[in-house]
PDB file of C-alpha atoms in Angstrom:
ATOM      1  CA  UNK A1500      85.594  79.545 104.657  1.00 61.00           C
ATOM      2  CA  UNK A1501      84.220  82.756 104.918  1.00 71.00           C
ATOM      3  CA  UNK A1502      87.681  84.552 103.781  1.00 88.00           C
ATOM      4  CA  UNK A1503      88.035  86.645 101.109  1.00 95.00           C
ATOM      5  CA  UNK A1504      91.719  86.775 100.080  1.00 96.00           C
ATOM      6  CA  UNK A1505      93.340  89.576  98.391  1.00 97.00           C
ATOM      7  CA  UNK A1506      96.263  90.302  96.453  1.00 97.00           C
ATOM      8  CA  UNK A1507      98.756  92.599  96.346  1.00 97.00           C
ATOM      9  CA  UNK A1508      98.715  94.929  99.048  1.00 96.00           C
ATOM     10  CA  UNK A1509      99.720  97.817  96.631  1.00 97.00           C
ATOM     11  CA  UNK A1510     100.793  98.557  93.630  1.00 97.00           C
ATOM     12  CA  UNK A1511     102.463 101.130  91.644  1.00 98.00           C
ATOM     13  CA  UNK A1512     101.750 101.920  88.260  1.00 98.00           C
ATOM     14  CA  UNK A1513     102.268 104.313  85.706  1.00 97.00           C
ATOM     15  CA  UNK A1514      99.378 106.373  84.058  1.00 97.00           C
ATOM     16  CA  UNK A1515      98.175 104.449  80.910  1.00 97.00           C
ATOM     17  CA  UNK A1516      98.863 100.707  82.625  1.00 97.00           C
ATOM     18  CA  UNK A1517      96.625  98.150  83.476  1.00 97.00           C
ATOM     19  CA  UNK A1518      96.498  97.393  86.897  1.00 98.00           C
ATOM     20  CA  UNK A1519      95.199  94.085  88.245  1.00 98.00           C
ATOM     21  CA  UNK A1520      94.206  93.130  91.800  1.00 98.00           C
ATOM     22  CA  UNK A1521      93.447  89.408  92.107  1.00 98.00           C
ATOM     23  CA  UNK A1522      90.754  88.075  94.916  1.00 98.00           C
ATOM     24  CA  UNK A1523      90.033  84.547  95.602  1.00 97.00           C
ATOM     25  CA  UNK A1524      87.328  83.106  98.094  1.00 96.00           C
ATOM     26  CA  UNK A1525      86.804  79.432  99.477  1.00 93.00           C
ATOM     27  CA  UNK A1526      82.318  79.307 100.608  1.00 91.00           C
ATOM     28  CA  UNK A1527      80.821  77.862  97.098  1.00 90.00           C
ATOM     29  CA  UNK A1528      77.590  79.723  98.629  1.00 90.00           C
ATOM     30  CA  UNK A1529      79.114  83.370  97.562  1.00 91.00           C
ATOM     31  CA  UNK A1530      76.909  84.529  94.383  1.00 90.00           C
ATOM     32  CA  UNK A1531      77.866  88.374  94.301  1.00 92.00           C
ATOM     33  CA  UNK A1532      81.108  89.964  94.407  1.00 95.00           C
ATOM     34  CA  UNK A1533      81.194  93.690  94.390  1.00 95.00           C
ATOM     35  CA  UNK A1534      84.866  96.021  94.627  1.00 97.00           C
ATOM     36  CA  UNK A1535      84.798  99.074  96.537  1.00 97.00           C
ATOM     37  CA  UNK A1536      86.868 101.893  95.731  1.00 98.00           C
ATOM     38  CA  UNK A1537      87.889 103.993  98.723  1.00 97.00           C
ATOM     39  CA  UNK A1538      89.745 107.432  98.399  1.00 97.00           C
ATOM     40  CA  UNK A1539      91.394 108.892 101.626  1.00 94.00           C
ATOM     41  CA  UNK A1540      89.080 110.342 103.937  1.00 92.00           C
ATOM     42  CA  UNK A1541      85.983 108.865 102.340  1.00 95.00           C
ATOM     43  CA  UNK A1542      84.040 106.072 102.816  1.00 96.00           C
ATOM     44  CA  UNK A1543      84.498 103.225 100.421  1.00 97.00           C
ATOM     45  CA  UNK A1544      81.922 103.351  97.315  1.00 95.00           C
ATOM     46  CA  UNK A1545      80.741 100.932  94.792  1.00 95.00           C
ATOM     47  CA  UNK A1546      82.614 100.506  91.875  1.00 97.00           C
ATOM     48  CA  UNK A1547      81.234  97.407  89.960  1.00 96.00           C
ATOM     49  CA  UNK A1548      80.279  94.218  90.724  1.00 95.00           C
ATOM     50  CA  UNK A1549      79.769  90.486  89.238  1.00 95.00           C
ATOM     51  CA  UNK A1550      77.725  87.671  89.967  1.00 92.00           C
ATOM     52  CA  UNK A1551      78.971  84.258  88.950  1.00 90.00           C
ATOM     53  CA  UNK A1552      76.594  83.505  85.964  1.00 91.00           C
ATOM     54  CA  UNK A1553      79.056  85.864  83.782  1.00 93.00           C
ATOM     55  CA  UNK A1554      82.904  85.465  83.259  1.00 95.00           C
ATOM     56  CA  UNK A1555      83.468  89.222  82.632  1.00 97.00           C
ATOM     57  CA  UNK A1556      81.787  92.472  83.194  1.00 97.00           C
ATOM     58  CA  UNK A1557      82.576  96.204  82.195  1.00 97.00           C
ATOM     59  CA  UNK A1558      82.118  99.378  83.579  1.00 96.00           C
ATOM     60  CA  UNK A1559      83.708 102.465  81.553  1.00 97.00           C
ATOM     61  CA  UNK A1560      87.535 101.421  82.242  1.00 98.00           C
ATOM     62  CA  UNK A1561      86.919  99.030  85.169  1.00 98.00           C
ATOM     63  CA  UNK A1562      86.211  95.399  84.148  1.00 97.00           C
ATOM     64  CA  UNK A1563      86.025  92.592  86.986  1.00 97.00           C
ATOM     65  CA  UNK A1564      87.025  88.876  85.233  1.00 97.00           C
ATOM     66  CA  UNK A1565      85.533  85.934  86.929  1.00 96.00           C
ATOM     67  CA  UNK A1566      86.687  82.363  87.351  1.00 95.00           C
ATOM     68  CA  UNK A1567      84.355  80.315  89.244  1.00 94.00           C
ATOM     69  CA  UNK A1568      86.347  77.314  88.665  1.00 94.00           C
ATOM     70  CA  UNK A1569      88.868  78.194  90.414  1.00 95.00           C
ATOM     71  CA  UNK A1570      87.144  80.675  92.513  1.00 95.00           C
ATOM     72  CA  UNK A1571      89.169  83.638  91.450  1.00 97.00           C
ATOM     73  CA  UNK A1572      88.017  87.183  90.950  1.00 97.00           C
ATOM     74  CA  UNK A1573      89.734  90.266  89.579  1.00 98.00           C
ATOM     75  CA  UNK A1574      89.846  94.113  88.639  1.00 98.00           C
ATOM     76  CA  UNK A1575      91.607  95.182  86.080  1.00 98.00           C
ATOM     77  CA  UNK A1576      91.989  99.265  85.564  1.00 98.00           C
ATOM     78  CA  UNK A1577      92.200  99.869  81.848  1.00 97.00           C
ATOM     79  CA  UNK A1578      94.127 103.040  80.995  1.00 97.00           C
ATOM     80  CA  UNK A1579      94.691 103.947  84.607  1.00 97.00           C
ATOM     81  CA  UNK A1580      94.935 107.407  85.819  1.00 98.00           C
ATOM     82  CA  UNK A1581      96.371 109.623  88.519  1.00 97.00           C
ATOM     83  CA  UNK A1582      92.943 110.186  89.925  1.00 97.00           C
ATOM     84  CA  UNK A1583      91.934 106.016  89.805  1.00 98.00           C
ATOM     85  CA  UNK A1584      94.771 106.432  93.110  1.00 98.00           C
ATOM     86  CA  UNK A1585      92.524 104.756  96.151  1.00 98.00           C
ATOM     87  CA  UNK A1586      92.297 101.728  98.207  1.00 97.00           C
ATOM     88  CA  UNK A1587      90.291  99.051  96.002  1.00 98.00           C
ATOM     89  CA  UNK A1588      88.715  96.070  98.437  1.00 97.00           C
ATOM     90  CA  UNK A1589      86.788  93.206  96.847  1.00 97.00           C
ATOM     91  CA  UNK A1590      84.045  91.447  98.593  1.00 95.00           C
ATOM     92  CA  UNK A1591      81.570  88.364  98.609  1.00 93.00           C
ATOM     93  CA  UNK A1592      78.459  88.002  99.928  1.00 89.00           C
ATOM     94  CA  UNK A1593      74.810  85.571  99.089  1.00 84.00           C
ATOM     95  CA  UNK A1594      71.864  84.279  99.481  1.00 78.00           C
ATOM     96  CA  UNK A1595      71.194  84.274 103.175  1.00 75.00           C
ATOM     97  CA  UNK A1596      74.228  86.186 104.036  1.00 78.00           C
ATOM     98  CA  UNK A1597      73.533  89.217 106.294  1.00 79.00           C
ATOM     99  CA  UNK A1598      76.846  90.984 105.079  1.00 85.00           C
ATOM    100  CA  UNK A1599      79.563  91.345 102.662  1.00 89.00           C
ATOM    101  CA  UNK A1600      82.883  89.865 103.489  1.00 91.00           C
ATOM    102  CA  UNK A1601      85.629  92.315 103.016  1.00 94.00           C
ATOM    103  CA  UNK A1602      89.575  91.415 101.261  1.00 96.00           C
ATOM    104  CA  UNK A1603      92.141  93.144 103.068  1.00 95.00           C
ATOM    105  CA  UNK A1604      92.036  96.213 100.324  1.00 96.00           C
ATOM    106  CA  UNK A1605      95.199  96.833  97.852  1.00 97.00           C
ATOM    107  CA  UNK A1606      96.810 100.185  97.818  1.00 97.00           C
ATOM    108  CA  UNK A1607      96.770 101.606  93.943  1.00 98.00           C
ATOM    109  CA  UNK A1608      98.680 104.906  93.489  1.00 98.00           C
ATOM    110  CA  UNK A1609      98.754 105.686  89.710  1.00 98.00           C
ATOM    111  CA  UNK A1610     101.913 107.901  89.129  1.00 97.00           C
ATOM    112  CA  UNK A1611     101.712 111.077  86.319  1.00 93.00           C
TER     113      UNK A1611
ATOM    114  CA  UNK B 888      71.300 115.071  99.673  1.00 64.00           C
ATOM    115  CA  UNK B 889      73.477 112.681 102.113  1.00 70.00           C
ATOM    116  CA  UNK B 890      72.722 109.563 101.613  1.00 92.00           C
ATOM    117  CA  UNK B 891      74.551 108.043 105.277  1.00 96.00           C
ATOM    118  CA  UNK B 892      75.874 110.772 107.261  1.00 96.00           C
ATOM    119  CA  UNK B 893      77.807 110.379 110.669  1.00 97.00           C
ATOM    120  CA  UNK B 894      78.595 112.950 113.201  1.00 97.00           C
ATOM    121  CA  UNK B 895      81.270 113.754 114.546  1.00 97.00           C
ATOM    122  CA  UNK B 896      83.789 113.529 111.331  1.00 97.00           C
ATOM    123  CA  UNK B 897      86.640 113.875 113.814  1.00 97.00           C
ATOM    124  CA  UNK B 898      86.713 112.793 117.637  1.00 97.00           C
ATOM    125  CA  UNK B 899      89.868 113.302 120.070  1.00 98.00           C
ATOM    126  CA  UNK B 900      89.409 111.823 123.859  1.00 97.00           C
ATOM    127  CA  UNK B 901      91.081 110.928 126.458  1.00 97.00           C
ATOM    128  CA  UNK B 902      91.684 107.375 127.608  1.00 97.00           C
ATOM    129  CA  UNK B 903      88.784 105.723 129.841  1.00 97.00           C
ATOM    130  CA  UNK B 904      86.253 108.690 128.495  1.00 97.00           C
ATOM    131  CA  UNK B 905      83.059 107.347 126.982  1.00 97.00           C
ATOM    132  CA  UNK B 906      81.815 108.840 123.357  1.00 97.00           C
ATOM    133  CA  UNK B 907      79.095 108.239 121.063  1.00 97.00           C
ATOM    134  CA  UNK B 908      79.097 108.438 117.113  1.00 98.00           C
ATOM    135  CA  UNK B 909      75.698 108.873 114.684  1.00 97.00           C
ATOM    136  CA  UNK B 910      74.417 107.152 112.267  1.00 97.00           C
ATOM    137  CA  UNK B 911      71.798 108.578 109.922  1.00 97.00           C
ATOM    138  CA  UNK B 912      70.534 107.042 106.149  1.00 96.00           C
ATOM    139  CA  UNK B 913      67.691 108.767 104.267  1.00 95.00           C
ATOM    140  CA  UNK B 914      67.839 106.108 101.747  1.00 92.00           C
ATOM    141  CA  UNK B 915      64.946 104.036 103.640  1.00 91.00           C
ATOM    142  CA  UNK B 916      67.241 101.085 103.964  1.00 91.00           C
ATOM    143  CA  UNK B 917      66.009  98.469 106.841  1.00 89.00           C
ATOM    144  CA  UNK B 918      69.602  97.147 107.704  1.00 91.00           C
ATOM    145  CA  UNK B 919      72.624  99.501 108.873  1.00 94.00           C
ATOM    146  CA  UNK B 920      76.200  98.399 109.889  1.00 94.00           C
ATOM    147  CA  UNK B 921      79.050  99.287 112.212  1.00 96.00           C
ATOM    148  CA  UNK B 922      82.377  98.937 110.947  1.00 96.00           C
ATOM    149  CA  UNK B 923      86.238  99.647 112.101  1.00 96.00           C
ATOM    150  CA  UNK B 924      88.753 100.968 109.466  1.00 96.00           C
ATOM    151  CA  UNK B 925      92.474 100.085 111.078  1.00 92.00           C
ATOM    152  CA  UNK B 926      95.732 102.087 110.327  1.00 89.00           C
ATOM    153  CA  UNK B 927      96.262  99.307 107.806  1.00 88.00           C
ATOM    154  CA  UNK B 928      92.802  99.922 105.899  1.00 88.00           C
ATOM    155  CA  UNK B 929      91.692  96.432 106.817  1.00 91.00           C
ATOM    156  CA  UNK B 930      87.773  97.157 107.131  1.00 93.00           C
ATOM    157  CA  UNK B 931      86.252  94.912 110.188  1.00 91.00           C
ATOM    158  CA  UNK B 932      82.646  94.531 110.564  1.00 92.00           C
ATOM    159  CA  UNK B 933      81.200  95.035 114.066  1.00 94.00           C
ATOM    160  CA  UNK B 934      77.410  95.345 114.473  1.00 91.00           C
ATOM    161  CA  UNK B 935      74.512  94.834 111.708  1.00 90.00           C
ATOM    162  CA  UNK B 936      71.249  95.509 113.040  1.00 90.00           C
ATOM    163  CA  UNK B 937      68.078  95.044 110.450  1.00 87.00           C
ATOM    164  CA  UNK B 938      64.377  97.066 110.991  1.00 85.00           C
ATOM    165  CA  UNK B 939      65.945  98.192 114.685  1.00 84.00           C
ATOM    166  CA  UNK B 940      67.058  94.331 115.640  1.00 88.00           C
ATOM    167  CA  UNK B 941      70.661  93.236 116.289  1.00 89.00           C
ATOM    168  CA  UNK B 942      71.504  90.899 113.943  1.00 87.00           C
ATOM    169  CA  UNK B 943      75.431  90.642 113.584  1.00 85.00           C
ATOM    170  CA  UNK B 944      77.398  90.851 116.820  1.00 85.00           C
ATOM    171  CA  UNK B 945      81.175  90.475 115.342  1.00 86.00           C
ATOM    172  CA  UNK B 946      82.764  89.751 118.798  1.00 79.00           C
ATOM    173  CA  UNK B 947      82.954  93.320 119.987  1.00 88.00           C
ATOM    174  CA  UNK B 948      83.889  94.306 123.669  1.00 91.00           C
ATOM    175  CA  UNK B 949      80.901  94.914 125.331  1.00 92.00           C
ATOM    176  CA  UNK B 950      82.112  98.342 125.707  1.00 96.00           C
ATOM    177  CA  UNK B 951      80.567  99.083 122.524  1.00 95.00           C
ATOM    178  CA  UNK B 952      76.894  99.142 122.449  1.00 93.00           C
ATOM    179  CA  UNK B 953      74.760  99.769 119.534  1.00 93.00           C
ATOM    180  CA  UNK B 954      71.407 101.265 119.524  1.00 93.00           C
ATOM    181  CA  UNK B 955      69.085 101.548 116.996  1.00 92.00           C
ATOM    182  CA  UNK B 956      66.087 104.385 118.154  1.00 91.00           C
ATOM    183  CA  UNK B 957      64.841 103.707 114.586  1.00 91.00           C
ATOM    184  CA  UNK B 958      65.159 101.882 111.010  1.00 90.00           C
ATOM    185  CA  UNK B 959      67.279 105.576 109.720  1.00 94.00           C
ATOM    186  CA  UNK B 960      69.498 105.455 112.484  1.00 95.00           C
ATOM    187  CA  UNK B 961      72.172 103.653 114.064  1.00 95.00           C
ATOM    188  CA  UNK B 962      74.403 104.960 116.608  1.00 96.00           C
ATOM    189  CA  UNK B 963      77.714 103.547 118.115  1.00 97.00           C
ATOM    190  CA  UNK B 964      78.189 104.434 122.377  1.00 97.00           C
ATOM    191  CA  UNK B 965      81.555 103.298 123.588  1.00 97.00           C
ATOM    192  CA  UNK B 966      82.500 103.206 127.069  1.00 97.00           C
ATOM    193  CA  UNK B 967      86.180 103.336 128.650  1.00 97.00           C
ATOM    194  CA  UNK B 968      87.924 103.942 125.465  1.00 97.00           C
ATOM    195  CA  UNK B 969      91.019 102.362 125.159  1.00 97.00           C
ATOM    196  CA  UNK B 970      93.897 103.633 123.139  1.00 96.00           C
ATOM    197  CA  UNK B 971      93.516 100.110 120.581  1.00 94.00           C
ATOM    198  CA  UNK B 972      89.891 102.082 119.997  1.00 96.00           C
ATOM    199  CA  UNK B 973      91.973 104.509 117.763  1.00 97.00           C
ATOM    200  CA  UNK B 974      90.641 104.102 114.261  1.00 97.00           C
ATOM    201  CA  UNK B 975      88.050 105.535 111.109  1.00 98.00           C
ATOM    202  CA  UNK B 976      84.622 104.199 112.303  1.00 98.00           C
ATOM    203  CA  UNK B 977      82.530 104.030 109.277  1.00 97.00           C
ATOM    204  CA  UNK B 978      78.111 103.402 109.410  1.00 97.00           C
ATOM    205  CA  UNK B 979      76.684 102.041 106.273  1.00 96.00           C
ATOM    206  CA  UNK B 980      73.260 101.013 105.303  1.00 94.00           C
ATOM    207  CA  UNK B 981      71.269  98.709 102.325  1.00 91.00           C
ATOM    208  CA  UNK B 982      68.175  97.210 101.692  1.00 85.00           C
ATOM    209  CA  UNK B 983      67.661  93.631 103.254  1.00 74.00           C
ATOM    210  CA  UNK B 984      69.122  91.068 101.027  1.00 59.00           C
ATOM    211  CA  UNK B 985      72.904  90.305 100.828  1.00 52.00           C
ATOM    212  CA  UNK B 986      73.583  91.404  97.711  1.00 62.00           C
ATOM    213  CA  UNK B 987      72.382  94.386  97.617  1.00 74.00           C
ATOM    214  CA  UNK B 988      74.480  97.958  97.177  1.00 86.00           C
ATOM    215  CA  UNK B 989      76.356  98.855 101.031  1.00 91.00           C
ATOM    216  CA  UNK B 990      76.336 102.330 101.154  1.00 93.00           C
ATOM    217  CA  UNK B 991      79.023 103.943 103.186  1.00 96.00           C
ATOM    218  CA  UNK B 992      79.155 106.842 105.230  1.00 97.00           C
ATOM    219  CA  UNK B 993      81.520 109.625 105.135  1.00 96.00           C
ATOM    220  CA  UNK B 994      83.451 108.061 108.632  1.00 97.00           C
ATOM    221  CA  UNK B 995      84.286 109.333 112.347  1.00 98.00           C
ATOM    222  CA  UNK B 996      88.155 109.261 112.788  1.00 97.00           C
ATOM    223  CA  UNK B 997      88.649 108.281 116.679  1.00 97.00           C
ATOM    224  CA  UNK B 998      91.580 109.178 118.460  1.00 97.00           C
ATOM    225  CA  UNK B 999      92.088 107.789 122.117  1.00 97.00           C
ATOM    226  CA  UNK B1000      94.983 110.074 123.709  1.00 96.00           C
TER     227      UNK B1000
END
């Protein structure tokens, strides 16, 4: 129950698309769900993050949608570029939660 | 200006050796983590410890062992390495309460020869 599942393990696109990384999580007791943006040799970093009273948030070109229905989150990259190439992980955590519960991290490369 | 800094960036050893990595935050954050980067990114949490007490344990090998001299630090000892220890270790740091920002370090990249 504490999983935090995470689709795809990488993608390819082409500068200008609109990549989309899909997350989906099972506890009900998850209230904040942050994505991490790691580029090699760094440590991951905050990108943007949602909690579950809002269906969609923005951040320059990054915007996280958010279905707590179905208990589905995603990132989409809006006019992707070569430089938005980095490991993207989502994550859950809450109330009473000492940590954040990593996805397994997707694999964007953005080609020129 | 370093907000979580580690030491060494890069570590080479020998098999059965025993190394330590650092852990410093000047962000006055009360709870730091441990956490092991695999060759397939997958980021595993090891040790949280909050105002200098343990309070995640992630079902390490008691080879690793934590200690905490004080709320800025947090520094990873591991004993016997094995060659499996191969891997980006990576501190991070945040206030108390779960939702707050995780602040990552820069990372120590292991290698067990």
């Amino acid at each position: 129950q504490q999983q935090v599942k995470q689709s795809p393990q990488s993608l390819i696109v082409q500068k200008g698309g609109i990549p989309i990384i899909n997350c989906a999580y099972e506890n009900t007791a998850f209230d904040y769900f942050p994505w991490y943006q790691q580029f090699p040799g760094k440590g991951p970093a905050l990108l943007i993050a949602i909690r579950p009273d809002v269906s969609e948030k923005k951040e320059g070109r990054f915007t996280i949608s958010f279905n707590k229905s179905a208990k589905q989150f995603s990132l989409h990259i809006m006019d992707s570029q070569p430089g938005d190439s980095a490991t993207y992980f989502c994550a859950a955590s809450g109330k009473g939660f000492q940590k954040l519960v990593f996805g397994t991290g997707t694999r964007l490369l953005v080609s020129p | 200006d370093t907000a979580v800094s580690q030491t060494p960036k890069y570590l080479v050893t020998q098999m059965g050796n025993d190394k330590s990595i650092k852990c410093e935050q000047n962000l006055g954050h009360d709870t730091m983590y441990w956490y092991k980067q695999d060759s397939k990114k997958f980021l595993k949490i090891m040790f949280s410890y909050n105002n200098k007490e343990l309070i995640i344990n992630e079902t390490v090998p008691n080879r690793f062992s934590p200690k905490s001299p004080d709320k800025a630090h947090l520094n990873l000892h591991i004993n016997s390495l094995e060659l499996g220890d191969s891997a980006v270790y990576f501190c991070a740091s945040r206030r108390q309460g779960g939702t707050d920002t995780q602040y990552f370090g820069p990372g120590t990249r292991l290698t067990v020869l």
